[in-house]
Amino acid sequence: MTMASSNTPIPVDDGFNEYESSLKHQKSTMSKVWDEMTKFECENKNELKAQCNHCKTIFSAKSSSGTSHLRRHLNSSTQPSPEGVPSIKNYKFDADECRRAISTFIVCGKHSFRTVEEPGFRYMMRIASPNFKNISRHTAARDVLMYYAKERDRVKEELAKAPGLICLTSDNWNSEHTNDEYICITAHWVDKDWKLQKRIIRFRALFPPYDGLNIADELVLCLSQWGIDKKIFSITLDNASYNDVMVSCLKNRFRANRAILCDGAFFQVRCCAHILNLIVKAGLELADDVVGKIRNGIRYIKKSGIRRKRFYDVADKSFHLNVTKKLRQDVCVRWNSTYLMIKSSLYYKDVLDYWGQRDKDYQMFAHSNEEWRNVAILCKFLKVFYDVTCIFSGSNYPTTNLYFRGVWKVHKVLLDTVKGPYSFLTPMVKQMQEKFNKYWAEYSLILSCAAILDPRYKLNYVQYCFITIYGIHASDFVETILCNLRLLFDEYVKKSKSTSSSLAESSNVSNKNSVDSGLDEHNDNSADFVGYFDESNDYKRYLNESSTRSEKSQLDIYLEEPELELNSQIDVLDYWSKSSVRYNELSLLARDLLAIPISTVASKSAFSMGKKVITPLRSSLKPKTVQAVVCLDDWMRAKGFFNR
């Protein structure tokens, strides 16, 4: 797939405009009274009558009579409903709203469209609302597409109104049932109320080949359709090789449109959770002598239901442990599950020892005191990585400002452990250091800048962290980060001034002619210095430059103020919301920086949803239907629908 030229119309089946056909199927709405009235012909076939479904009263239904008299009757009706339910005076059946609710039911529950044709569903709807008319699976699917098209327009309006720039996450997923390669693109931004927002804007099957150029075309098309191609600040990606090609292609296109900051120096952000995963997995491969016995022992206990029940009975009655904390078995490809397995084994240590003394088959998995000591040390070591991963994987709060402290903690624990007394960890930690140096030998500049804009850290904390790692060479690293932050801040100052000047010029144009004409009338005899040249604009520029040289910038003033308590719990967006009057330009930079997600978890979580949508029984769903269901589910979550 290649990107179409600006003169080439976008094809209908492009993941965006194809939904318009669903809207065209929507019939023109009739009066709501016919949801509660039945129209029929009299003996005189030229005359129509209407009968109230509730009280059976008959009215004229001539087209010339309108429906006002029918609506008045329904509003004033006081007929009691069955089983003592309150009167229907305030009840109005809305067929459109009911169909919308069914669409919501299908989307949120990942139900098949055939559900609406099941006898049980139709019986339920008939009992809940006798006026409901059954719909087919095709109508239900069309309703969902129509619902998506309307909600998409609302989300597009939200993105257009976003006061700052928009950050992206993107990832790919292969469906095992269809073997299609899907791309998920998620938009992140801070809204006018300084709340972090995220929305999935594309969940679409790709056409082969699945290379960087093809994916870049898909991204450019998506951003253009949503109208945000000139509002992008950064994109967060994993370390797949094709992503480097894709980012290079995107940078070139954005540079051509002058839609990228600092020539793209801060454009790409690598997924920190993915890097942490690679670091820890590299180390755990060399710790199998410690982990292997725990894994096999737990597998032995959990393999038999009788053994498992006896184990928890002993834990409860003999050791008085809280057996709601289960003995966990890990998934080998997920290191965090290995950490949780080790942690749970330490909780049940005494029970496992007791079990080893009484079960001959388990004795081969039993641990000595020395082995348990090593397990406890390994668990404490891995806890740092687990806690940092959990923080990095958040998507409902800013994570950019937390990057620097998290990476520094990982860096520090690796350095301290390799020099420490626990020789059994040394080979593992050295392997992890190699991976760390491959990806994080140089801390990410853009994410380190965000740490300085956290009022708990600022520059002093960054200096402290680098000194503990690099000693006398720390100043070089600090200076590099500070220079980049100033470079980025200057971009925002220029942008703010150009916006202000353009607004000022537009407001002054209307007054200029009237003022000038008034001066001409009264100053015929005055000395005229404007005849040769007018230096007033040049003089204003000189004054601005002089004041800029002599006055401190907002960034300098912010850095001179004392930091907040290091471990204080603050809402960093709320801090900058309240500081936006004092630090106008700096708060604009903070808004965009704090919107950057440092992991692709927001996009990866959509793939869990995709597995529920694309099942063996639903593998023939059209790509546009899959996108509609996944996006609608995400947008409903954003509106808090699942908390009701």
XYZ file of C-alpha atoms in Angstrom:
644
model
C 0.000 0.000 0.000
C 1.431 3.402 -0.923
C 0.308 6.759 0.227
C -2.065 8.398 -2.193
C -1.225 11.820 -3.567
C -3.163 14.834 -2.399
C -5.245 14.803 -5.614
C -6.223 11.129 -5.325
C -9.524 10.497 -3.517
C -9.333 8.219 -0.495
C -10.953 4.848 -1.259
C -14.208 3.980 0.471
C -12.817 0.987 2.418
C -10.094 2.909 4.261
C -11.015 2.438 7.901
C -12.709 5.806 8.223
C -15.140 6.882 5.489
C -16.638 3.417 4.980
C -18.898 3.944 8.000
C -20.811 6.708 6.242
C -22.846 4.085 4.363
C -24.193 2.834 7.706
C -25.548 6.280 8.492
C -27.372 6.374 5.142
C -29.328 3.278 6.160
C -30.882 5.164 9.054
C -34.539 5.767 8.271
C -36.179 9.109 8.774
C -37.689 9.095 12.251
C -41.472 8.963 12.707
C -43.316 10.507 15.582
C -42.629 8.797 18.913
C -46.365 8.410 19.566
C -46.471 5.440 17.197
C -44.351 3.500 19.651
C -47.403 3.491 21.960
C -50.219 3.730 19.410
C -51.397 1.226 16.794
C -52.684 2.510 13.461
C -55.502 0.651 11.682
C -58.076 1.181 8.928
C -61.828 1.614 9.603
C -64.611 0.008 7.612
C -64.424 3.162 5.576
C -61.020 2.429 4.066
C -60.329 6.090 3.459
C -60.254 6.778 7.208
C -57.410 5.798 9.562
C -57.734 5.329 13.311
C -55.213 4.997 16.151
C -55.649 2.878 19.263
C -53.744 3.488 22.496
C -51.749 0.369 23.405
C -52.355 1.026 27.112
C -56.043 2.025 27.527
C -57.353 0.914 24.096
C -58.967 4.341 23.441
C -59.469 5.036 19.721
C -58.576 8.351 18.050
C -58.524 9.800 14.568
C -55.260 9.124 12.720
C -55.778 11.283 9.630
C -52.558 12.812 8.343
C -54.304 16.199 8.417
C -55.028 15.784 12.145
C -51.360 15.487 13.102
C -50.259 13.690 16.295
C -50.584 16.435 18.925
C -53.881 15.039 20.282
C -52.314 11.585 20.553
C -49.292 12.962 22.435
C -51.574 14.870 24.845
C -53.446 11.664 25.614
C -50.242 9.741 26.308
C -48.886 12.509 28.546
C -52.091 12.649 30.582
C -52.620 8.895 30.761
C -52.905 7.544 34.297
C -53.684 3.922 33.495
C -52.021 1.677 36.115
C -49.459 -0.745 34.754
C -49.451 -4.445 35.672
C -48.388 -5.748 39.087
C -48.742 -2.416 40.851
C -45.913 -0.667 39.020
C -46.315 3.159 39.114
C -48.369 4.799 36.358
C -46.986 5.236 32.866
C -47.581 8.962 32.976
C -43.864 9.799 32.669
C -42.837 6.751 30.671
C -42.092 7.054 26.983
C -40.770 4.144 24.982
C -37.925 5.269 22.745
C -37.154 2.678 20.061
C -33.954 4.442 18.959
C -32.612 4.586 22.516
C -33.481 0.926 23.018
C -31.584 -0.058 19.865
C -28.629 2.035 21.046
C -28.709 0.205 24.391
C -28.601 -3.139 22.553
C -25.545 -1.916 20.598
C -23.904 -0.999 23.905
C -24.772 -4.445 25.291
C -23.171 -6.169 22.281
C -20.033 -4.004 22.339
C -19.371 -4.102 26.088
C -20.023 -7.836 26.391
C -18.274 -8.772 23.122
C -21.444 -10.684 22.232
C -22.165 -12.152 18.824
C -24.619 -10.232 16.673
C -26.644 -13.454 16.531
C -27.547 -12.847 20.182
C -30.421 -10.588 19.111
C -31.991 -13.520 17.237
C -31.844 -15.947 20.149
C -35.254 -16.874 21.618
C -34.087 -16.090 25.151
C -32.992 -12.567 24.223
C -36.231 -11.854 22.371
C -38.275 -13.194 25.292
C -36.366 -10.940 27.694
C -36.958 -7.868 25.496
C -40.671 -8.733 25.103
C -41.081 -8.893 28.892
C -39.016 -5.725 29.479
C -40.763 -3.726 26.783
C -43.783 -5.081 24.879
C -43.367 -2.294 22.313
C -39.905 -3.471 21.242
C -39.760 -4.839 17.715
C -37.343 -7.693 17.102
C -34.276 -6.961 14.991
C -32.030 -9.239 12.933
C -28.291 -9.743 13.374
C -27.696 -7.686 10.228
C -29.636 -4.764 11.707
C -27.709 -5.106 14.978
C -24.388 -4.997 13.115
C -25.525 -1.951 11.133
C -26.623 -0.240 14.374
C -23.141 -0.753 15.865
C -21.474 0.744 12.772
C -23.852 3.691 12.890
C -23.176 4.136 16.619
C -19.424 4.061 15.920
C -19.694 6.709 13.182
C -21.524 9.099 15.519
C -19.139 8.548 18.431
C -16.159 8.878 16.096
C -17.275 12.377 15.144
C -17.466 13.289 18.847
C -13.944 11.986 19.476
C -12.684 13.842 16.408
C -14.132 17.042 17.850
C -12.386 16.354 21.184
C -9.060 15.967 19.384
C -9.633 19.180 17.431
C -10.284 21.044 20.691
C -7.201 19.630 22.440
C -5.294 22.744 23.643
C -1.858 21.149 23.249
C -0.132 18.610 21.053
C -1.105 14.939 20.823
C 1.113 11.949 21.600
C 0.687 8.516 20.037
C 1.314 4.907 20.935
C 1.269 2.232 18.272
C 1.743 -1.524 18.233
C 0.970 -4.516 16.004
C -0.804 -7.786 16.805
C -1.404 -10.982 14.870
C -4.777 -12.704 15.288
C -4.315 -16.461 15.671
C -7.803 -17.135 14.281
C -7.560 -15.095 11.079
C -3.764 -14.694 10.796
C -4.361 -11.008 10.045
C -1.872 -8.403 11.254
C -3.636 -5.600 13.143
C -2.323 -2.157 14.021
C -3.571 -0.254 17.053
C -3.011 3.510 17.274
C -3.895 5.357 20.478
C -3.963 9.143 20.949
C -2.959 10.705 24.292
C -3.379 14.349 25.287
C -4.096 16.683 28.208
C -7.441 18.448 27.865
C -8.449 22.003 28.795
C -9.198 20.877 32.365
C -5.682 19.429 32.681
C -6.929 15.831 32.685
C -5.028 13.100 30.846
C -7.082 11.590 28.020
C -6.525 8.615 25.717
C -8.579 7.199 22.860
C -7.990 4.355 20.420
C -8.307 5.936 16.990
C -7.452 2.948 14.815
C -7.641 -0.826 15.166
C -7.264 -2.086 11.676
C -6.026 -5.092 9.695
C -2.934 -4.240 7.630
C -2.197 -5.249 4.074
C 1.122 -7.062 3.483
C 4.001 -6.423 3.416
C 4.169 -5.511 7.129
C 7.223 -3.280 6.825
C 8.099 0.200 8.065
C 7.028 2.014 4.887
C 3.630 0.349 4.805
C 2.977 1.076 8.484
C 4.114 4.701 8.016
C 1.550 5.071 5.210
C -1.136 3.654 7.495
C -0.243 6.123 10.260
C -0.158 9.126 7.939
C -3.537 8.179 6.480
C -5.033 7.743 9.953
C -3.716 11.089 11.258
C -4.935 12.882 8.148
C -8.432 11.407 8.492
C -8.648 12.454 12.122
C -7.326 15.934 11.291
C -4.377 15.763 13.715
C -1.475 15.359 11.284
C -0.104 18.786 12.347
C -0.632 18.292 16.082
C 1.673 15.336 16.814
C 4.368 15.666 19.501
C 5.739 12.118 19.869
C 5.117 8.439 19.193
C 5.906 5.609 21.633
C 6.912 2.265 20.075
C 8.568 -1.010 21.014
C 11.963 -2.097 19.675
C 10.810 -3.906 16.530
C 13.285 -3.204 13.723
C 10.614 -2.009 11.272
C 9.694 0.808 13.681
C 12.998 2.608 13.019
C 12.215 2.694 9.284
C 8.666 3.827 10.013
C 9.818 6.666 12.324
C 12.384 7.879 9.775
C 9.657 7.999 7.114
C 7.264 9.868 9.430
C 9.913 12.425 10.372
C 10.578 13.215 6.715
C 6.882 13.765 6.018
C 6.353 15.910 9.114
C 9.466 17.978 8.326
C 8.076 18.678 4.868
C 4.905 20.022 6.485
C 6.826 21.804 9.271
C 4.789 19.821 11.759
C 7.554 18.533 14.041
C 9.416 20.126 16.968
C 13.213 20.513 17.089
C 13.645 18.677 13.794
C 12.245 15.469 15.340
C 14.911 15.123 18.050
C 12.238 14.199 20.617
C 9.792 12.470 18.296
C 10.429 8.762 19.019
C 10.049 7.288 22.511
C 10.931 3.646 23.096
C 8.582 1.569 25.256
C 10.215 1.420 28.693
C 8.144 -1.560 29.877
C 9.343 -3.536 26.852
C 12.984 -2.670 27.572
C 12.613 -3.666 31.234
C 11.100 -6.947 30.107
C 14.125 -7.664 27.882
C 16.553 -6.796 30.704
C 14.951 -9.058 33.320
C 14.320 -11.989 30.963
C 17.997 -11.933 29.968
C 18.948 -12.308 33.645
C 16.387 -14.925 34.630
C 17.720 -17.274 31.970
C 20.793 -17.667 34.198
C 18.839 -18.097 37.452
C 17.130 -21.347 36.587
C 18.887 -23.247 39.387
C 17.053 -21.044 41.917
C 13.751 -20.684 40.059
C 13.506 -24.190 38.561
C 12.936 -26.094 41.815
C 10.228 -23.636 42.914
C 8.451 -23.881 39.558
C 8.507 -27.688 39.475
C 7.477 -28.014 43.122
C 4.470 -25.735 42.725
C 3.520 -27.504 39.509
C 3.597 -30.836 41.381
C 1.268 -29.545 44.127
C -1.203 -27.841 41.792
C -1.332 -30.715 39.322
C -3.603 -32.749 41.620
C -6.825 -31.295 42.991
C -6.590 -33.508 46.101
C -2.998 -32.437 46.810
C -3.917 -28.793 46.273
C -6.823 -29.034 48.746
C -4.660 -30.789 51.363
C -1.944 -28.132 50.936
C -4.321 -25.235 51.651
C -5.901 -27.158 54.550
C -2.473 -27.497 56.172
C -1.698 -23.829 55.518
C -4.990 -22.756 57.082
C -5.260 -25.085 60.098
C -1.635 -25.728 61.020
C 0.041 -22.441 60.036
C -2.968 -20.058 60.186
C -2.102 -18.448 56.858
C -4.542 -16.466 54.728
C -5.223 -19.031 51.999
C -6.933 -16.440 49.784
C -3.345 -15.594 48.806
C -2.867 -18.420 46.349
C 0.301 -20.340 45.556
C 1.040 -18.989 42.115
C 2.353 -20.808 39.083
C 4.274 -18.746 36.545
C 4.019 -18.366 32.790
C 7.567 -18.809 31.538
C 7.319 -16.079 28.880
C 6.222 -13.468 31.459
C 8.918 -12.675 34.003
C 6.539 -10.712 36.252
C 4.551 -13.905 36.812
C 7.852 -15.601 37.801
C 8.430 -12.876 40.407
C 4.907 -13.335 41.795
C 5.479 -17.117 41.935
C 8.696 -16.619 43.943
C 6.927 -14.161 46.240
C 4.054 -16.590 46.876
C 6.504 -19.448 47.585
C 8.170 -17.346 50.296
C 4.752 -16.693 51.850
C 4.129 -20.461 51.995
C 7.766 -21.342 52.842
C 6.955 -23.128 56.130
C 4.117 -25.079 54.534
C 6.361 -26.162 51.635
C 9.033 -27.310 54.095
C 6.409 -29.214 56.091
C 5.116 -30.759 52.849
C 8.637 -31.854 51.868
C 9.029 -33.760 55.131
C 5.830 -35.784 54.583
C 5.580 -36.248 50.824
C 8.396 -38.392 49.415
C 7.612 -37.391 45.838
C 7.956 -33.682 46.762
C 11.294 -34.096 48.574
C 13.215 -33.637 45.325
C 11.782 -30.083 45.134
C 12.408 -29.212 48.805
C 14.754 -26.329 49.641
C 17.540 -26.104 52.181
C 17.872 -23.027 54.397
C 20.660 -21.745 52.135
C 18.456 -22.120 49.067
C 15.573 -20.296 50.761
C 17.986 -17.474 51.616
C 18.911 -17.169 47.938
C 15.234 -17.219 46.949
C 14.541 -14.333 49.380
C 17.484 -12.320 48.010
C 16.370 -12.901 44.404
C 12.803 -11.868 45.294
C 14.042 -8.622 46.883
C 16.202 -7.927 43.818
C 13.346 -8.527 41.342
C 10.915 -6.413 43.378
C 12.659 -3.229 42.177
C 12.045 -4.195 38.543
C 8.466 -5.288 39.232
C 7.560 -2.025 41.001
C 9.139 0.117 38.268
C 7.340 -1.884 35.549
C 3.984 -1.368 37.289
C 4.592 2.393 37.460
C 5.758 2.591 33.833
C 2.718 0.627 32.614
C 0.138 3.123 33.902
C -2.090 4.816 31.343
C -4.472 6.812 33.564
C -1.810 9.111 34.997
C 1.298 10.873 33.603
C 4.329 8.586 33.470
C 6.876 10.770 31.633
C 7.953 12.522 34.826
C 8.437 9.137 36.558
C 10.761 7.706 33.884
C 14.028 9.174 35.149
C 13.623 8.057 38.762
C 12.545 4.561 37.690
C 15.464 4.021 35.285
C 17.912 5.419 37.842
C 16.651 2.927 40.476
C 17.173 0.046 38.037
C 20.635 1.344 37.087
C 21.640 1.778 40.740
C 20.443 -1.657 41.880
C 22.369 -3.318 39.035
C 25.577 -1.492 39.963
C 25.187 -2.169 43.690
C 24.276 -5.848 43.243
C 27.179 -6.702 40.939
C 29.555 -5.321 43.600
C 27.627 -6.939 46.458
C 28.307 -10.109 48.480
C 25.786 -12.343 46.665
C 27.972 -14.177 44.183
C 25.131 -16.385 42.891
C 23.515 -13.246 41.392
C 26.672 -11.966 39.658
C 26.347 -13.820 36.287
C 22.671 -12.885 36.057
C 23.254 -9.212 36.872
C 26.125 -8.900 34.388
C 23.843 -10.242 31.672
C 21.210 -7.678 32.673
C 23.787 -4.872 32.634
C 24.654 -5.666 29.026
C 21.001 -5.295 28.033
C 20.656 -2.121 30.132
C 23.672 -0.513 28.467
C 22.365 -1.471 25.030
C 19.133 0.503 25.502
C 19.711 2.952 28.367
C 23.431 3.737 28.386
C 22.251 7.242 27.529
C 19.112 8.226 29.390
C 16.306 9.434 27.115
C 16.680 13.200 26.793
C 13.020 14.029 26.340
C 11.909 11.866 29.275
C 14.682 13.209 31.509
C 13.493 16.741 30.696
C 10.063 15.743 32.002
C 11.618 14.793 35.366
C 12.874 18.368 35.756
C 9.315 19.610 35.239
C 8.143 17.522 38.203
C 8.216 19.961 41.173
C 9.427 17.161 43.475
C 12.586 16.527 41.411
C 13.669 19.545 39.350
C 17.365 19.879 38.538
C 18.795 19.020 41.973
C 17.382 15.495 41.991
C 18.669 14.830 38.465
C 22.117 16.044 39.558
C 22.033 13.841 42.661
C 21.107 10.727 40.632
C 23.851 11.249 38.059
C 26.466 11.892 40.762
C 25.646 8.556 42.429
C 26.208 6.829 39.079
C 28.944 8.817 37.310
C 30.668 10.781 40.084
C 32.728 13.717 38.790
C 31.479 13.175 35.222
C 27.857 13.775 36.226
C 27.897 17.443 35.197
C 28.245 16.501 31.502
C 25.015 14.487 31.602
C 23.144 17.164 33.543
C 24.276 19.896 31.169
C 23.137 17.892 28.123
C 19.635 17.432 29.559
C 19.365 21.077 30.635
C 20.496 22.322 27.198
C 17.847 20.205 25.497
C 15.182 21.425 27.892
C 16.129 25.051 27.149
C 16.081 24.310 23.418
C 12.582 22.854 23.728
C 11.409 25.710 25.951
C 12.665 28.295 23.424
C 10.531 26.614 20.747
C 7.448 27.086 22.919
C 8.341 30.709 23.690
C 8.640 31.442 19.948
C 5.368 29.689 19.244
C 3.623 31.571 22.054
C 4.939 34.950 20.865
C 3.994 34.311 17.238
C 0.477 33.371 18.350
C 0.218 36.490 20.516
C 1.545 38.786 17.782
C -0.823 37.389 15.158
C -3.757 37.919 17.510
C -2.595 41.441 18.279
C -2.195 42.299 14.589
C -5.654 41.023 13.736
C -7.221 43.041 16.578
C -5.324 46.217 15.641
C -6.097 46.137 11.918
C -9.678 47.274 12.467
C -8.554 50.263 14.568
C -5.532 51.261 12.506
C -7.287 53.156 9.698
C -9.569 55.163 11.986
C -6.690 56.149 14.285
C -4.393 57.086 11.403
C -7.052 59.202 9.735
C -7.703 61.044 12.987
C -4.005 61.807 13.372
C -3.748 63.068 9.798
C -6.586 65.504 10.388
C -5.000 67.085 13.478
C -1.284 66.902 12.688
C -0.974 68.762 9.377
C 1.410 71.321 10.914
C 3.417 68.871 13.097
C 6.981 67.778 12.346
C 6.995 64.529 10.346
C 9.816 61.996 11.051
C 8.157 59.132 9.180
C 8.898 60.437 5.732
C 12.293 58.727 5.371
C 11.700 55.493 7.338
C 9.683 54.327 10.357
C 11.969 52.841 13.033
C 9.209 52.226 15.608
C 8.875 48.486 14.924
C 12.642 48.028 14.981
C 12.818 49.952 18.273
C 10.128 47.717 19.842
C 12.085 44.649 18.785
C 15.216 46.117 20.391
C 13.360 46.717 23.656
C 12.022 43.152 23.670
C 15.476 41.697 23.070
C 16.991 43.893 25.774
C 14.375 42.873 28.310
C 14.840 39.222 27.359
C 18.581 39.481 27.975
C 18.170 41.180 31.327
C 15.181 39.256 32.704
C 15.173 35.640 33.860
C 13.111 33.191 31.865
C 10.158 31.316 33.324
C 12.303 28.168 33.298
C 15.047 29.849 35.345
C 12.556 31.168 37.900
C 10.913 27.734 38.185
C 14.270 26.015 38.758
C 15.265 28.506 41.468
C 12.166 27.792 43.531
C 12.546 25.073 46.204
C 11.416 21.537 45.371
C 8.442 19.847 46.987
C 8.951 16.885 49.313
C 10.533 14.049 47.296
C 8.018 11.329 48.210
C 4.954 13.563 48.430
C 1.842 12.356 46.593
C 0.894 15.090 44.140
C -1.086 15.387 40.947
C 1.574 16.864 38.684
C -1.036 17.997 36.135
C -2.951 19.803 38.868
C 0.287 21.548 39.902
C 0.843 22.881 36.375
C -2.814 23.812 36.018
C -2.485 26.074 39.050
C 0.918 27.366 37.883
C -0.166 28.140 34.311
C -0.790 31.821 35.085
C 2.681 32.281 36.566
C 4.493 30.110 34.011
C 2.506 30.610 30.834
C 4.942 29.259 28.200
C 6.518 26.710 30.546
C 3.111 25.241 31.413
C 2.422 24.742 27.677
C 5.620 22.697 27.433
C 4.743 20.768 30.618
C 1.270 19.964 29.246
C 2.706 18.326 26.132
C 5.630 16.594 27.860
C 3.445 15.049 30.552
C 1.089 13.607 27.921
C 3.827 11.315 26.534
C 3.187 7.666 27.489
C 6.438 5.805 28.223
C 4.985 2.388 27.389
C 2.742 0.937 24.691
C 0.480 -0.708 27.279
C -2.486 1.416 26.136
C -2.259 -0.136 22.668
C -1.344 -3.632 23.889
C -4.408 -3.749 26.162
C -6.542 -3.360 23.037
C -5.163 -6.673 21.784
C -6.610 -8.448 24.823
C -9.917 -6.939 23.780
C -9.289 -7.984 20.180
C -8.906 -11.627 21.264
C -12.407 -11.489 22.739
C -13.849 -9.904 19.597
C -12.112 -12.164 17.049
C -12.890 -15.697 18.224
C -13.106 -18.999 16.317
C -16.863 -18.425 15.994
C -16.427 -14.778 14.874
C -13.377 -15.057 12.636
C -15.304 -13.833 9.566
C -16.097 -10.385 10.993
C -15.245 -7.595 8.588
C -12.256 -5.407 9.603
C -14.480 -2.330 9.842
C -16.772 -4.152 12.298
C -13.821 -5.254 14.446
C -12.546 -1.667 14.561
C -15.996 -0.332 15.477
C -16.400 -2.761 18.398
C -12.869 -2.261 19.802
C -12.955 1.543 19.512
C -16.470 1.863 20.947
C -15.499 -0.291 23.932
C -12.489 1.962 24.590
C -14.500 5.169 24.216
C -17.175 3.916 26.621
C -14.492 3.150 29.202
C -13.141 6.678 28.773
C -16.604 8.060 29.543
C -16.781 5.944 32.702
C -19.507 3.664 31.398
C -18.012 0.577 33.077
C -18.076 2.290 36.495
C -21.862 2.691 36.486
